[in-house]
Amino acid sequence: MKTSSTSSADRLREDLALAHELADAADVVSMDRFLSADLAVEVKVDSSPVTDADTAVEQALRDMLAARRPDDAVLGEESGETGGGDRRWILDPIDGTKNYVRGVPVWATLIALQEDGEVTVGLVSAPALGRRWWAARGLGAHTGGALARTRRISVSAVEDLSEASVSYSSLAGWEKQGRLPGLLELSRRVWRTRAYGDFWCHLLVAEGAVDAAFEPEVSLWDLAP
């Protein structure tokens, strides 16, 4: 039992280290295209933008995973799901593509590993901000520039709505779902509201800087890390 436990812990650390390697590779590709005058932008069926950087980052990550974890499945926002099995890497090559297109530095690559339906490793890398966050099951959540330079993070201790700082996104999305009145009512009961949006609001919650984040709709790759 002890040997099996040790083996699982070692594998988890190896997977976390690989997630950092994936993020390093993604950072190089995404930063190379950020603010490029020739950035190619298309509109997807759901009316959201996708750039050549999105597709290039995801392909780079898929190529690395094919070489390092050939038996693992991969689910990516741009290319869907490939492979099968109990282990699945979940990728959002650039979360915050609209910001990326407009030159706003608040965007990130999201990477997660799901095993038997549960996320065991999660990492978010925002190279234009010089920030990275990660967590692994049983190892806590951290932020820093690399595994060797870390600061452990945790959510805030605020429990009362009247003392809470909350973030929301896309008022139009809430209105489309008929839930805007409820969001507005909630906003009147909290200490303050801010519209940070995308990955940023969730990482601020993870750090304890914001107490809660609300979005009208998300996909698995948005929240898996």
PDB file of N, CA and C in Angstrom, residues 10 24 47 129 177 193:
ATOM      1  N   ASP A  10       4.455  10.270  -6.735  1.00  0.00           N
ATOM      2  CA  ASP A  10       5.532  10.567  -7.682  1.00  0.00           C
ATOM      3  C   ASP A  10       4.961  10.879  -9.062  1.00  0.00           C
ATOM      4  N   ASP A  24       5.329  26.431 -20.325  1.00  0.00           N
ATOM      5  CA  ASP A  24       6.509  27.127 -20.846  1.00  0.00           C
ATOM      6  C   ASP A  24       6.456  27.201 -22.369  1.00  0.00           C
ATOM      7  N   SER A  47     -19.783  32.812 -32.538  1.00  0.00           N
ATOM      8  CA  SER A  47     -19.492  34.254 -32.636  1.00  0.00           C
ATOM      9  C   SER A  47     -18.286  34.699 -31.817  1.00  0.00           C
ATOM     10  N   LEU A 129       1.304  38.925 -18.041  1.00  0.00           N
ATOM     11  CA  LEU A 129       1.242  39.487 -16.692  1.00  0.00           C
ATOM     12  C   LEU A 129       2.424  39.023 -15.844  1.00  0.00           C
ATOM     13  N   GLN A 177     -29.922  34.858 -20.549  1.00  0.00           N
ATOM     14  CA  GLN A 177     -30.453  33.717 -19.810  1.00  0.00           C
ATOM     15  C   GLN A 177     -31.599  34.096 -18.877  1.00  0.00           C
ATOM     16  N   THR A 193     -18.574  45.200  -6.194  1.00  0.00           N
ATOM     17  CA  THR A 193     -18.513  44.342  -7.378  1.00  0.00           C
ATOM     18  C   THR A 193     -17.465  44.881  -8.350  1.00  0.00           C
TER      19      THR A 193
END
